[in-house]
PDB file of C-alpha atoms in Angstrom:
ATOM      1  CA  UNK S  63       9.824  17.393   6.572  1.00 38.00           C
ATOM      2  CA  UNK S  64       7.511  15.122   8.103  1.00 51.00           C
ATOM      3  CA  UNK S  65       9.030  15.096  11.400  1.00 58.00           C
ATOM      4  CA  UNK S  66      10.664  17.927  13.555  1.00 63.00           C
ATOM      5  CA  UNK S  67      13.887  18.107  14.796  1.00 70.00           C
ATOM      6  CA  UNK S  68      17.593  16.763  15.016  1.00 77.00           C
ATOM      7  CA  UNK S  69      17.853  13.137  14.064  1.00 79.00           C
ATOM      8  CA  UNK S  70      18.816  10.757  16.466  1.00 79.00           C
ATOM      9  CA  UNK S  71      20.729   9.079  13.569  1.00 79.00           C
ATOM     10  CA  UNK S  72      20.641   9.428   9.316  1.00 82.00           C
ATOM     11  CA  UNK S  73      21.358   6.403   7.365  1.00 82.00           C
ATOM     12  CA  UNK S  74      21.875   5.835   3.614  1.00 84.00           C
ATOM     13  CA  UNK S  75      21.008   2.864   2.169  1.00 82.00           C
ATOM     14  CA  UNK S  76      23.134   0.761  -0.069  1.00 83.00           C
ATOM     15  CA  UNK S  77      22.395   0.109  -3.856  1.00 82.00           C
ATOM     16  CA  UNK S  78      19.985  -2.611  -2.825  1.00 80.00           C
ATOM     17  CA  UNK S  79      17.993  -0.985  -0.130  1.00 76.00           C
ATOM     18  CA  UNK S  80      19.542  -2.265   2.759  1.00 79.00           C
ATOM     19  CA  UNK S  81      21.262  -0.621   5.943  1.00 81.00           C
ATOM     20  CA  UNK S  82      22.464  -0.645   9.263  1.00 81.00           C
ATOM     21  CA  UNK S  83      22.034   1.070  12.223  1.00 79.00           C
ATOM     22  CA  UNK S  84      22.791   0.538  15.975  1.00 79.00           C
ATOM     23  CA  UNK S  85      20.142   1.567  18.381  1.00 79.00           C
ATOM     24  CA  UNK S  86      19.171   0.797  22.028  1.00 79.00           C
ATOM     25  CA  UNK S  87      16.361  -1.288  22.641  1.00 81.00           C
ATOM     26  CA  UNK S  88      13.420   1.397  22.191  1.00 80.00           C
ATOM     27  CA  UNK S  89      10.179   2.687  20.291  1.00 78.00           C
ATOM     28  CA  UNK S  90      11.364   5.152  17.446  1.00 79.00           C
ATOM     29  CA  UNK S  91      10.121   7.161  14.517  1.00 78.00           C
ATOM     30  CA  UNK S  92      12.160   6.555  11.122  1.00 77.00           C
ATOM     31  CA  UNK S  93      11.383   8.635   8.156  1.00 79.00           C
ATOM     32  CA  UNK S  94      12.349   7.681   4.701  1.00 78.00           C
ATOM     33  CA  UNK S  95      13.247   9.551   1.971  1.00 77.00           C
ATOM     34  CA  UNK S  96      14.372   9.447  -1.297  1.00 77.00           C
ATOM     35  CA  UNK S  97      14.326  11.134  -4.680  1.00 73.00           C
ATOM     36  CA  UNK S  98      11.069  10.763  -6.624  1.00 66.00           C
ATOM     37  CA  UNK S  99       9.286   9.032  -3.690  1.00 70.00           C
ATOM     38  CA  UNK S 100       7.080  10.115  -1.145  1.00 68.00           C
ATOM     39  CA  UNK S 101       8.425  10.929   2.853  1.00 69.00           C
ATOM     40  CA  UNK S 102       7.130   8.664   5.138  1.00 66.00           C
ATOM     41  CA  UNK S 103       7.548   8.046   8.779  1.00 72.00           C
ATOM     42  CA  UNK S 104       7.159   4.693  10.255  1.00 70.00           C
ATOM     43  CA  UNK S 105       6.897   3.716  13.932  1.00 74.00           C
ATOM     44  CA  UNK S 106       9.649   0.923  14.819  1.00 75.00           C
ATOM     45  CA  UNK S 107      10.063  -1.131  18.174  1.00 75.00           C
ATOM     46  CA  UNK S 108      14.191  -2.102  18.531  1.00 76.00           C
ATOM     47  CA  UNK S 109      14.171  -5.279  21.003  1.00 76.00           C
ATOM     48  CA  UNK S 110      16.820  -5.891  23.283  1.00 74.00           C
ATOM     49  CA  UNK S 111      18.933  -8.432  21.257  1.00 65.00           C
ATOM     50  CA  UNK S 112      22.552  -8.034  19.425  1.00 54.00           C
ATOM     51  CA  UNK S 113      20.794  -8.394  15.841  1.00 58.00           C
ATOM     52  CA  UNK S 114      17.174  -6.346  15.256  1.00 55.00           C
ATOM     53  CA  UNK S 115      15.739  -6.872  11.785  1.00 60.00           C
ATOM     54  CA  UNK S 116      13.248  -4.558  10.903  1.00 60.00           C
ATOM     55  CA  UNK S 117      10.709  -5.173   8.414  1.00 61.00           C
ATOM     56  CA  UNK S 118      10.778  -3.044   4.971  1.00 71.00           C
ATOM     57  CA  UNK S 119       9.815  -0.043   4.608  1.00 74.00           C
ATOM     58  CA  UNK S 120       7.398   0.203   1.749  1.00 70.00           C
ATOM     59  CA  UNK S 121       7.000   3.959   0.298  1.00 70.00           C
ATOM     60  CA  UNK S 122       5.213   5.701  -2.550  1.00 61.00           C
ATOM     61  CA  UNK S 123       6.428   6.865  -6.054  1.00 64.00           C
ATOM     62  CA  UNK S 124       5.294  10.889  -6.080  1.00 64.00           C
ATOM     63  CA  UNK S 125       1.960  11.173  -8.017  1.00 64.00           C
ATOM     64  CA  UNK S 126       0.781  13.014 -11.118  1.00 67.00           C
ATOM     65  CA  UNK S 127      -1.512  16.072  -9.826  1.00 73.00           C
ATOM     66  CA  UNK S 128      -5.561  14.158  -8.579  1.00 82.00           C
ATOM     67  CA  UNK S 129      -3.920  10.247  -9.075  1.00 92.00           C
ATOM     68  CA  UNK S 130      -5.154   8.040  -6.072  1.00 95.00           C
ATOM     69  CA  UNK S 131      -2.710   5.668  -4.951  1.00 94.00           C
ATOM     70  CA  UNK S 132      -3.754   2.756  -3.027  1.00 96.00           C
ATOM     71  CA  UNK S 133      -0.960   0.028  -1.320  1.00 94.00           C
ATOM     72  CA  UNK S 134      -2.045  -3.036  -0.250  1.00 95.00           C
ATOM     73  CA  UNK S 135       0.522  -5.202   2.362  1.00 92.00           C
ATOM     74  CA  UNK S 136       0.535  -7.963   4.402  1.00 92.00           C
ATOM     75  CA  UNK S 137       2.309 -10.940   5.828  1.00 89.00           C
ATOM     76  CA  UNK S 138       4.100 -14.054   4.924  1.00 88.00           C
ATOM     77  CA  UNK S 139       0.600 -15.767   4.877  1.00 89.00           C
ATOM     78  CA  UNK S 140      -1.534 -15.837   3.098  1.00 91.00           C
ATOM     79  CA  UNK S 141       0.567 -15.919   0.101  1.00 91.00           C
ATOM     80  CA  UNK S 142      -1.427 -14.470  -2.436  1.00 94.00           C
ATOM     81  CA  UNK S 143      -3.582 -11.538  -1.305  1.00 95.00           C
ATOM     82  CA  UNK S 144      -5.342  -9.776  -4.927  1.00 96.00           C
ATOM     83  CA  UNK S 145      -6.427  -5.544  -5.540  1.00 97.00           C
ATOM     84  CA  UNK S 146      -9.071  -5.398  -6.883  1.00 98.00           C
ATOM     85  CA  UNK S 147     -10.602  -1.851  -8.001  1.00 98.00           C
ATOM     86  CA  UNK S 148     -13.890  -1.565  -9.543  1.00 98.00           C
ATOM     87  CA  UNK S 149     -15.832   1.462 -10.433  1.00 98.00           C
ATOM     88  CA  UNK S 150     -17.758   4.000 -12.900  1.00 98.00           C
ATOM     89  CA  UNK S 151     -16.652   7.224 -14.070  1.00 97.00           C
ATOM     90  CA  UNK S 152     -19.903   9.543 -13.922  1.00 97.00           C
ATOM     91  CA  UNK S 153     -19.700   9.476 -18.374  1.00 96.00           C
ATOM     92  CA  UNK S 154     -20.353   5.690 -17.678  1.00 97.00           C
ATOM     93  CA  UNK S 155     -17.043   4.348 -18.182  1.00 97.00           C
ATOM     94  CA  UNK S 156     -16.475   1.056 -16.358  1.00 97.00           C
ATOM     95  CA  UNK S 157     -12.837   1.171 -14.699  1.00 98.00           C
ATOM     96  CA  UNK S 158     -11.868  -2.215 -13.267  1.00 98.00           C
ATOM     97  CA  UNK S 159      -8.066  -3.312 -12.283  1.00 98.00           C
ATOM     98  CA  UNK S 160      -7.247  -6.720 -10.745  1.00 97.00           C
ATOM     99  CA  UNK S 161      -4.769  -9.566 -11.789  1.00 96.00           C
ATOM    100  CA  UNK S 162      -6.310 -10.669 -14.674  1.00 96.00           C
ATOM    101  CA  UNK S 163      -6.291  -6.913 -15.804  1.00 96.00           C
ATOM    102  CA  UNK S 164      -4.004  -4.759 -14.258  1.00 97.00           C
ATOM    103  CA  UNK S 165      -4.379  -1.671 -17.064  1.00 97.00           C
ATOM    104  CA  UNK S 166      -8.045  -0.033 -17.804  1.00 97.00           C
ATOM    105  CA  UNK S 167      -7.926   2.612 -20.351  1.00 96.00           C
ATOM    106  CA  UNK S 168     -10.355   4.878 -21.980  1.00 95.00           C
ATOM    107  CA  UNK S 169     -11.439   4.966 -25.938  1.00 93.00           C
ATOM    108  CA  UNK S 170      -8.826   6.894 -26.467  1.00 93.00           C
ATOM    109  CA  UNK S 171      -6.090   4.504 -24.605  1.00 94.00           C
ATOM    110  CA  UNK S 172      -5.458   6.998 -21.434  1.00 93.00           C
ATOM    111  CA  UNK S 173      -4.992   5.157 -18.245  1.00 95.00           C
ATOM    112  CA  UNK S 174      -7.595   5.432 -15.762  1.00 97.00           C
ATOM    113  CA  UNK S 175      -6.152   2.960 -13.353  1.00 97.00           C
ATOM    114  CA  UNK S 176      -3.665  -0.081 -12.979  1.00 96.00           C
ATOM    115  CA  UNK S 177      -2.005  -2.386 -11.067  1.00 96.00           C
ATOM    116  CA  UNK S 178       1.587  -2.499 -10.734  1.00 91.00           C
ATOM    117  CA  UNK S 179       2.718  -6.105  -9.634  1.00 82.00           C
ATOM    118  CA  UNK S 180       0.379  -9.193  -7.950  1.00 85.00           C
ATOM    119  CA  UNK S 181       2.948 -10.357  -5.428  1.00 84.00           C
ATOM    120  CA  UNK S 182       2.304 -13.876  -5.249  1.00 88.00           C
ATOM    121  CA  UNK S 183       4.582 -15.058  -2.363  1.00 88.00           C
ATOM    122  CA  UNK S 184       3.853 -13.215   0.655  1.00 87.00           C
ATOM    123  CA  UNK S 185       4.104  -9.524   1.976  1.00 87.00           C
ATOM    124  CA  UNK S 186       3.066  -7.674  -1.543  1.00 87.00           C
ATOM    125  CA  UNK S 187       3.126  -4.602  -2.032  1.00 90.00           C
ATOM    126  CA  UNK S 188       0.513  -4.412  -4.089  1.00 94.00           C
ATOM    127  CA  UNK S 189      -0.158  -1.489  -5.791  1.00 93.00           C
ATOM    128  CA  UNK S 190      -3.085   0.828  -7.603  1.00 96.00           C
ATOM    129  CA  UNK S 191      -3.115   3.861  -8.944  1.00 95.00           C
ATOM    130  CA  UNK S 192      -6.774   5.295 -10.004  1.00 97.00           C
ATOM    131  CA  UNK S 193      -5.743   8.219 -12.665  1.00 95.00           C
ATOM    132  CA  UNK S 194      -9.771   9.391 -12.660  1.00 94.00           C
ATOM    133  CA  UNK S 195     -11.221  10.182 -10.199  1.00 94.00           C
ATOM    134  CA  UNK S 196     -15.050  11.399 -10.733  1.00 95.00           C
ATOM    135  CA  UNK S 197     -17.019   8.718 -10.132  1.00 97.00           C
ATOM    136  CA  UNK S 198     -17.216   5.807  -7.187  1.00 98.00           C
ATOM    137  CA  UNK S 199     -14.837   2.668  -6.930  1.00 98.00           C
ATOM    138  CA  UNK S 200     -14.856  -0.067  -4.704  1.00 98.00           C
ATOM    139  CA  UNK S 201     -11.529  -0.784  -3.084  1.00 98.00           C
ATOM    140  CA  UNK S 202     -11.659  -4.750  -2.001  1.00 98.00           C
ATOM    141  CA  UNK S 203      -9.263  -7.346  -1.088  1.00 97.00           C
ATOM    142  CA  UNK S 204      -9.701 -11.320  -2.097  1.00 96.00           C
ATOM    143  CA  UNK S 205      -7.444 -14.253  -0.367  1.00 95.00           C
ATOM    144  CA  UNK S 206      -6.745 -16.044  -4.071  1.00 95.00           C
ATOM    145  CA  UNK S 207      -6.295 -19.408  -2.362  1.00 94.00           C
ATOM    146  CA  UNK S 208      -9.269 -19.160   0.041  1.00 94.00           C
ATOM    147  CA  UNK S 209      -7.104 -20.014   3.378  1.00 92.00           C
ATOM    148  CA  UNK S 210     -10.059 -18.402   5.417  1.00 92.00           C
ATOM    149  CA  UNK S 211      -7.118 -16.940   7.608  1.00 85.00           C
ATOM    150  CA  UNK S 212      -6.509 -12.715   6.718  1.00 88.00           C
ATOM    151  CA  UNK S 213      -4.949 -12.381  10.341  1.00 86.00           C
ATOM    152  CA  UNK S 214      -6.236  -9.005  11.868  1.00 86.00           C
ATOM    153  CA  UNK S 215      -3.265  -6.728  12.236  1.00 83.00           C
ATOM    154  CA  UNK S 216      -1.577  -8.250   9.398  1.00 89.00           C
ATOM    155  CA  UNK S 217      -2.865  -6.758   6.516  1.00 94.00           C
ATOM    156  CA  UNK S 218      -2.701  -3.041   5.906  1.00 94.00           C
ATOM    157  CA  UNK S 219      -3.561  -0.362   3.003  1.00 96.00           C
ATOM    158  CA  UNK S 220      -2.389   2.997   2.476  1.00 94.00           C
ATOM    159  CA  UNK S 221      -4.480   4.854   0.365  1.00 96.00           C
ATOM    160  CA  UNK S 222      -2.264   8.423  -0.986  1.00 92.00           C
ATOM    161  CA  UNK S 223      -5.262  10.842  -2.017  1.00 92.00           C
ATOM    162  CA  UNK S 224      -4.086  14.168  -3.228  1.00 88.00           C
ATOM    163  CA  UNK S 225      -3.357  16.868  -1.853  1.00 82.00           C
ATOM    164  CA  UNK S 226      -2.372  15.346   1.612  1.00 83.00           C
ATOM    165  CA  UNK S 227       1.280  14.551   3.032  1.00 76.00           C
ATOM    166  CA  UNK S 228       0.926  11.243   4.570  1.00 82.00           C
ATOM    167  CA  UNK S 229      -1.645   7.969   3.771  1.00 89.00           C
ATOM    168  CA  UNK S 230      -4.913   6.973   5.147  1.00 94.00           C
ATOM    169  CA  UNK S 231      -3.427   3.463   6.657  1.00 93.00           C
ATOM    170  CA  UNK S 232      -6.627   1.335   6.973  1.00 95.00           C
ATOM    171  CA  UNK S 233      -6.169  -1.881   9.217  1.00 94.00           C
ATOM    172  CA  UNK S 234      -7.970  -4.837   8.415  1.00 93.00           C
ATOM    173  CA  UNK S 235      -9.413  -6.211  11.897  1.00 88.00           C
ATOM    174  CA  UNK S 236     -10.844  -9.686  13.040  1.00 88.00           C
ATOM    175  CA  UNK S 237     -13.070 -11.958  11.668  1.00 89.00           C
ATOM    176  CA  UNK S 238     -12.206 -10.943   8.066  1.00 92.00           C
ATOM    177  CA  UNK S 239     -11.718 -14.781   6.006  1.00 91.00           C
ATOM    178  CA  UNK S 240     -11.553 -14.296   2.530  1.00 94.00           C
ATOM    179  CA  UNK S 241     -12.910 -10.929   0.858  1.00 96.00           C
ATOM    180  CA  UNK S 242     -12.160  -7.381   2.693  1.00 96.00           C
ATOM    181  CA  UNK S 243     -14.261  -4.842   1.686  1.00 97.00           C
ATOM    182  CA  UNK S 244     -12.054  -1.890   2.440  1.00 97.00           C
ATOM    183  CA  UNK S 245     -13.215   1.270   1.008  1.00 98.00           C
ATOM    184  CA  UNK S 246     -15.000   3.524  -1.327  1.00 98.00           C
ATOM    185  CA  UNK S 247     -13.782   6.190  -3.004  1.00 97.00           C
ATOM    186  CA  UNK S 248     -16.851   8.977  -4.190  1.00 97.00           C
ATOM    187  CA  UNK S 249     -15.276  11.360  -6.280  1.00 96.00           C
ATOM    188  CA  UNK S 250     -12.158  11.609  -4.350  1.00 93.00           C
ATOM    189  CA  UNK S 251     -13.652  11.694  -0.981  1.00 95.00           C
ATOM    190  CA  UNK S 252     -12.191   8.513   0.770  1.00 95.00           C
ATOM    191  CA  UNK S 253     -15.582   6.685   2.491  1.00 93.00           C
TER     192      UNK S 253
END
């Protein structure tokens, strides 16, 4: 359990993910669960209106044992935000994911990483899973349409590394236009 004590209130969502809950106007802690996924807790402000509408909650299929998961969202704008995950194994082996190739395999057609789904239309998520681990990847983030306009505060990624219970959340700040050099990853040490 991620967080201690009684719940204030426990919801179950409907087929399609949504729900309802009535709450004063307050700062609270919701956790999400579900089978398969990873818990997570989220911080969420309920304003003093009749109708509150949160934003999603975006959470984490589990992982096989040493995968690296890494969840890129963000806003309405810009609409297309791309992952892009580049890298060498320490045998050589280039490992690259991005739009144009969200799979990278090995000779022998294991995965090493991929890309699940290029959201095209606002808020993402966008995410990559790095199987491999020994070596050093680049974890950077490209505005496809060039708006010059990656708001600070609006674009976020979680990075699952193994072994821990809740993401690394890494915040892009101000003055960031077009490319966001977020991270790298030295075999499995988040830098």
């Amino acid at each position: 359990t991620l967080i201690s004590g009684t719940p204030l209130k426990s919801v179950e969502t409907s087929d399609d993910g949504t729900y309802e809950v009535k709450l004063e106007s307050d700062d609270y802690t919701a956790e999400v669960e579900c089978s398969g996924y990873t818990s997570e807790a989220f911080k969420v402000f309920v304003a003093e209106k009749d109708i509150n509408e949160a934003d999603d909650f975006v959470i984490s299929p589990t992982m096989n044992e040493g995968a690296i998961r890494i969840v890129l969202t963000w806003g309405d704008q810009p609409l297309d935000l791309d992952s892009y995950l580049r890298g060498t194994l320490d045998d050589g082996t280039i490992v690259r994911t991005n739009f144009m190739q969200k799979t990278c395999t090995d000779t022998n057609g294991n995965k090493l990483a991929e890309l699940d789904v290029d959201d095209r239309n606002g808020n993402g998520p966008d995410t990559t899973t790095l199987y491999n681990s020994n070596g050093v990847f680049d974890f950077v983030v490209n505005d496809f349409f060039v708006t010059n306009n990656m708001p600070a505060g609006s674009v976020t990624v979680k990075v699952y590394m193994p072994g821990e219970s809740s993401p690394k959340e890494i915040n892009i700040c101000s003055g960031v236009k077009n490319i966001w050099r977020v991270f790298t990853i030295d075999h499995g040490k988040l830098e």
